[in-house]
Coordinates of C-alpha atoms in Angstrom, one line a residue:
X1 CA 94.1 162.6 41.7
X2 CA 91.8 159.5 40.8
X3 CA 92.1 160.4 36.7
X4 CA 95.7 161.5 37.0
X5 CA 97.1 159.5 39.3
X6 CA 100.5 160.0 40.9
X7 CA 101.8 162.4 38.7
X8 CA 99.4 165.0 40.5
X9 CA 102.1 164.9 43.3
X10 CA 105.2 163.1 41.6
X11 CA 107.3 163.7 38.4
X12 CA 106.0 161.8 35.7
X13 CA 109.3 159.9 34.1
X14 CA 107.2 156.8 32.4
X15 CA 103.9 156.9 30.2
X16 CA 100.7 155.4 32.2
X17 CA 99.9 151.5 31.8
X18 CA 96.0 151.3 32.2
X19 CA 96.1 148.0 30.1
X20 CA 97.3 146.7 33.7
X21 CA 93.8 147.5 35.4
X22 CA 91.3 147.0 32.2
X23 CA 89.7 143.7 33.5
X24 CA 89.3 145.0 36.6
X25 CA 86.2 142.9 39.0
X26 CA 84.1 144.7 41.5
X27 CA 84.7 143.4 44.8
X28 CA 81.8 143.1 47.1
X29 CA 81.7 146.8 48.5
X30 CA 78.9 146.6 51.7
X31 CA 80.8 143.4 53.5
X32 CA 83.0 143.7 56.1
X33 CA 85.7 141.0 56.2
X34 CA 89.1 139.9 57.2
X35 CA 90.6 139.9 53.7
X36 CA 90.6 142.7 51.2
X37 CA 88.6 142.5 48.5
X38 CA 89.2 140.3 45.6
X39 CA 89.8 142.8 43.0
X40 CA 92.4 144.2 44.8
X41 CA 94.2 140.8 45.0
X42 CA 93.2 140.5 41.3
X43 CA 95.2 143.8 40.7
X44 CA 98.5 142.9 42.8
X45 CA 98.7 139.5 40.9
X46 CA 98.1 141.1 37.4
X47 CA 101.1 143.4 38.2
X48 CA 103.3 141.1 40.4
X49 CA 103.2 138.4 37.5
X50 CA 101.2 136.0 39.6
X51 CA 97.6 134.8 39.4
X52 CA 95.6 132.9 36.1
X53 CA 96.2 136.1 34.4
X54 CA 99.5 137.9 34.9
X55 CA 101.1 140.4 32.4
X56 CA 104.6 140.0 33.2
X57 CA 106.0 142.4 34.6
X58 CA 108.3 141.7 37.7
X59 CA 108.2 143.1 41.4
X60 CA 111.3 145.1 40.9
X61 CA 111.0 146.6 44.4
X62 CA 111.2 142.9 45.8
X63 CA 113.6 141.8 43.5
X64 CA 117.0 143.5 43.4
X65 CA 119.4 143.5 40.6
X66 CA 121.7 141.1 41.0
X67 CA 124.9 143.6 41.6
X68 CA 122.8 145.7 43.7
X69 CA 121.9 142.5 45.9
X70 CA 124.5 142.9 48.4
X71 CA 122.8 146.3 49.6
X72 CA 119.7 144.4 50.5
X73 CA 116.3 145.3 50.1
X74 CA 115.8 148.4 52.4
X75 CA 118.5 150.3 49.9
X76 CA 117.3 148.6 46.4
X77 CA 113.5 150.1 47.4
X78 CA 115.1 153.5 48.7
X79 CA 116.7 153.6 45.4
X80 CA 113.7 153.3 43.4
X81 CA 111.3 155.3 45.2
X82 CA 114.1 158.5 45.5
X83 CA 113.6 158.2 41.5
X84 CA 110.1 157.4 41.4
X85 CA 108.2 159.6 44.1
X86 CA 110.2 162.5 43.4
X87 CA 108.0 165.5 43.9
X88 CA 107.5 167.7 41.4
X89 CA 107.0 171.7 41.7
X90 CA 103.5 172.4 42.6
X91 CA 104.1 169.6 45.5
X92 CA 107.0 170.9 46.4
X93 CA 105.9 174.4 46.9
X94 CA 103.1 173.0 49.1
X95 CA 105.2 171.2 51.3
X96 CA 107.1 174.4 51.5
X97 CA 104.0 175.9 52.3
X98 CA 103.0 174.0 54.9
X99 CA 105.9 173.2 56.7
X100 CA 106.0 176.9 57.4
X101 CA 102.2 177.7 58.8
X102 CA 103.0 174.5 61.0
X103 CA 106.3 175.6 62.6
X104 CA 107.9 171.9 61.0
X105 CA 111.6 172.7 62.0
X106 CA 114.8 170.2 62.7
X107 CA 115.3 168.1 64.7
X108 CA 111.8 166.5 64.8
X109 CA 110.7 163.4 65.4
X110 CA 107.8 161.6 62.9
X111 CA 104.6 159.9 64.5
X112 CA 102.2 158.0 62.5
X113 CA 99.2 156.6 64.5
X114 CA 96.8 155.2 62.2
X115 CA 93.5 154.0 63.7
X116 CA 90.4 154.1 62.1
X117 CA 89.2 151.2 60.0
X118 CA 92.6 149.9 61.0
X119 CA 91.2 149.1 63.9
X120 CA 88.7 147.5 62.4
X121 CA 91.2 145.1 60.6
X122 CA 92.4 144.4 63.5
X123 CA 89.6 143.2 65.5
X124 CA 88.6 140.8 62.7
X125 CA 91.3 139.3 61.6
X126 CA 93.0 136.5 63.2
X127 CA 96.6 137.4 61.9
X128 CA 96.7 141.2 61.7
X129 CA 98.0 143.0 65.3
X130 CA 95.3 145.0 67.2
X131 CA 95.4 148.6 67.1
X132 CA 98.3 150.4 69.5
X133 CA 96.8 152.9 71.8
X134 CA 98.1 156.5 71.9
X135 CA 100.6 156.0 75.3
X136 CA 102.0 152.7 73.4
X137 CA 103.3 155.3 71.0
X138 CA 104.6 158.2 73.4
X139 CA 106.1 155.9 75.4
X140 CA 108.7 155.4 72.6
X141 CA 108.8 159.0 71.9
X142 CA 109.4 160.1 75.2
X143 CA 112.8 157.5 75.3
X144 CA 113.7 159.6 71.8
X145 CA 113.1 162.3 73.3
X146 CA 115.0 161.7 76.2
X147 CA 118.1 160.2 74.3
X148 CA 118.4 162.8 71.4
X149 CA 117.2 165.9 73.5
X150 CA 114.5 166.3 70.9
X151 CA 111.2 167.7 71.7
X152 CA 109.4 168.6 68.1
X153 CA 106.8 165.9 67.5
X154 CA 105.2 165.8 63.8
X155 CA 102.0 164.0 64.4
X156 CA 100.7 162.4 61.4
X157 CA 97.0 160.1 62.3
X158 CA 93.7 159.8 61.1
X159 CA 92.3 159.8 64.9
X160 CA 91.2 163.0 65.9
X161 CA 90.7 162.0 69.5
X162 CA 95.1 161.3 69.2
X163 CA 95.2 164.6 68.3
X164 CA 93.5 166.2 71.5
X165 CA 94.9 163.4 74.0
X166 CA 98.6 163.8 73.2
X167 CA 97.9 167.8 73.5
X168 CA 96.3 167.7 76.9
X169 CA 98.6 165.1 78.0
X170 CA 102.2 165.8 76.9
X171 CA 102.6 168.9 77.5
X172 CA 106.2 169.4 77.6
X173 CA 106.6 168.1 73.6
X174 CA 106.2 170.5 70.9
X175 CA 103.3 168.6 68.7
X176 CA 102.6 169.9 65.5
X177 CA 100.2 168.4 62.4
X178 CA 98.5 169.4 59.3
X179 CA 95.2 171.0 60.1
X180 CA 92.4 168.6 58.4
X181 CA 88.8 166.9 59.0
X182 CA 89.8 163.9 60.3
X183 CA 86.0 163.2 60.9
X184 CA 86.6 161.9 57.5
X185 CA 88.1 158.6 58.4
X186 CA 85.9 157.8 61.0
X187 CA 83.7 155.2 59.2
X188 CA 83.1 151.5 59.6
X189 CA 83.4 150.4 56.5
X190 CA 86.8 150.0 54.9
X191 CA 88.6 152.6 53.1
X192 CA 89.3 150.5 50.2
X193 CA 85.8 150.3 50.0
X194 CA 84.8 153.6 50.7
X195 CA 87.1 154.9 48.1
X196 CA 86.5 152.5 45.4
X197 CA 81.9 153.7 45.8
X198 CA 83.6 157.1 45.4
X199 CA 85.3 156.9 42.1
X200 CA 82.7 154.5 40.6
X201 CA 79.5 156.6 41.6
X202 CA 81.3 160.3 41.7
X203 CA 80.4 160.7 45.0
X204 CA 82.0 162.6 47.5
X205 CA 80.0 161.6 50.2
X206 CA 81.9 158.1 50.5
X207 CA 85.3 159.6 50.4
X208 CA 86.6 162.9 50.1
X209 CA 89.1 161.6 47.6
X210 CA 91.0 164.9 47.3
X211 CA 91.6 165.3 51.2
X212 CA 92.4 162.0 51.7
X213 CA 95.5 161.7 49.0
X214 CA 96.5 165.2 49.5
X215 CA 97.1 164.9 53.2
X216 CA 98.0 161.3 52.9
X217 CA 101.0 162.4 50.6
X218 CA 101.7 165.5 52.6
X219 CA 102.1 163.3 55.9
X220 CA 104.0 161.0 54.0
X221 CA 106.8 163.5 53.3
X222 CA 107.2 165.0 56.8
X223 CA 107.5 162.0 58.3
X224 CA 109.7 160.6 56.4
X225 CA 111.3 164.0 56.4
X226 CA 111.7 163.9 60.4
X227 CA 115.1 162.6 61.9
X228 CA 113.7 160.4 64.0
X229 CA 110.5 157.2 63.8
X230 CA 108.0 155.6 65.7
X231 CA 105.2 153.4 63.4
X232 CA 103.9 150.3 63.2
X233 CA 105.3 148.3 60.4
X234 CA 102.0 146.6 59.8
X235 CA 101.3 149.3 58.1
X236 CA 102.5 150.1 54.7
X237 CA 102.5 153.7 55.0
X238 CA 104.6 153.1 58.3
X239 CA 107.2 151.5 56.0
X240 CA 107.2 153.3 53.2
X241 CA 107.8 155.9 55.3
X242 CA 111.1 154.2 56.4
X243 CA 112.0 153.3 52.7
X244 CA 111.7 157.1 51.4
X245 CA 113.7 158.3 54.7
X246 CA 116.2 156.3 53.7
X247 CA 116.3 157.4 50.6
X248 CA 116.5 161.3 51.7
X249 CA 119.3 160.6 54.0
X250 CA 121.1 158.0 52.5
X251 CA 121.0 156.4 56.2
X252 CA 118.7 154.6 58.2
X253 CA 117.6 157.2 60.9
X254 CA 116.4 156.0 64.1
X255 CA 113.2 154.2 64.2
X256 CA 110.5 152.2 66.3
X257 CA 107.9 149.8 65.1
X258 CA 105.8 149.3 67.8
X259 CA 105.2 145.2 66.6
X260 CA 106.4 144.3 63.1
X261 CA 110.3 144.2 62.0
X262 CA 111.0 145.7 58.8
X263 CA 111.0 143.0 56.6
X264 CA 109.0 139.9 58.9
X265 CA 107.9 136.8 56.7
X266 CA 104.3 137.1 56.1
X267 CA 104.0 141.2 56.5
X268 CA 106.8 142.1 53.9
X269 CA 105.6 141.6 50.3
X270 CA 105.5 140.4 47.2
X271 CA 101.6 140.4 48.1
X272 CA 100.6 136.8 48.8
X273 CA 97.2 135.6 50.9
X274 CA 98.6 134.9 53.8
X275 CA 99.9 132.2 54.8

């Protein structure tokens, strides 16, 4: 996945653009810190059109055509990712695959708990919400549960320990989840980081880059998949999760954030420092 990029998983309808990332800057890779590391900002701003050196291409997925601007922006980025992150054979015949060993049947309900150096965000920053603990989380599945008679949980979470509690503890739901090292997250040093050593020395031992984006895009299209929500829209896996269920349903399916809105001033992009 790190030399062929998304069309390992998606059908490929545009040629690459690596003319975008060719100036890319090395970001300081051992410091933990509340911002992300400059490159990355670097990167958003090259392909957002913003920054000393943009290359002009517009944020479509925050910018709606203007006839398609009475849908709002939920449907306008439903639209585009039902187009782009369509999956193509071999990824669908995994899914396929898995969702049977798993028992992944309807009606279900989609959890995503991410933890990890999330939390570490978290605890640093003085804007980004602390982690939510595991109850937080099954508190609002159990009021799903209870309102739509729906007992199937599809847990998707980098915690291991989430895994084991919400098995011991609720016993009465059905939890099911791919089957992975999640010992893999555990780490104190940022992902980004982590994952960027990883592809520059090709060395697994930062970052098991296969795992990671194979179960990271397997997650991904359960839960979005599931008929029902609960995230945290801090997270931009939480709402891209929304924007592809959307998408697949051509409805917004029920949903919990446990502490952003979709959409809040400051969370939703284009990508700016906050402010």
């Amino acid at each position: 996945p790190s030399s062929h990029g998304l069309s390992c998983y998606y059908n490929d309808f545009a040629p690459a653009c690596p003319h975008l990332f060719a100036s890319e800057h090395s970001g300081e890779g051992s410091t933990l810190r509340e911002e992300e590391p400059d490159w990355m900002w670097e990167n958003r701003n090259r392909i957002t059109g913003h920054g000393p050196n943009p290359s002009h291409v517009d944020n479509a997925a925050d910018n709606p055509l203007f006839r398609y601007n009475q849908f709002g922006v939920l449907w306008w980025r439903s639209q585009l990712l039902s187009f782009l992150m369509t999956p193509n054979l071999a990824l669908a015949r995994k899914i396929r695959q898995i969702k049977n060993s798993i028992g992944y049947r309807h009606p279900i309900i989609g959890v995503h708990i991410r933890h990890g150096d999330a939390c570490i965000h978290g605890s640093l920053s003085s804007y980004r919400p602390s982690c939510k603990n595991v109850p937080e989380y099954f508190n609002q599945v159990e009021k799903i549960a209870s309102k739509y008679g729906v007992h199937r949980i599809y847990l998707a979470t980098d915690d291991e320990s989430a895994v084991q509690y919400v098995r011991a503890v609720y016993r009465e739901l059905d939890i099911i989840h791919i089957h992975m090292d999640r010992k893999e997250f555990h780490s104190n040093w940022f992902i980004e980081y982590r994952m960027r050593a990883s592809m520059e020395t090709n060395d697994s031992s930062f970052l098991d880059l296969q795992m990671v984006a194979d179960s990271t895009v397997i997650d991904l299209a359960l839960l979005a998949e599931s008929d029902f929500f609960v995230g945290a829209f801090s997270s931009h896996f939480s709402r891209l999760v929304l924007e592809l269920s959307v998408s697949m349903k051509g409805y917004v399916p029920p949903y919990v954030s446990l502490d952003y809105a979709y959409g809040m001033p400051g969370v939703f992009p284009p990508y700016s420092r906050p402010q």
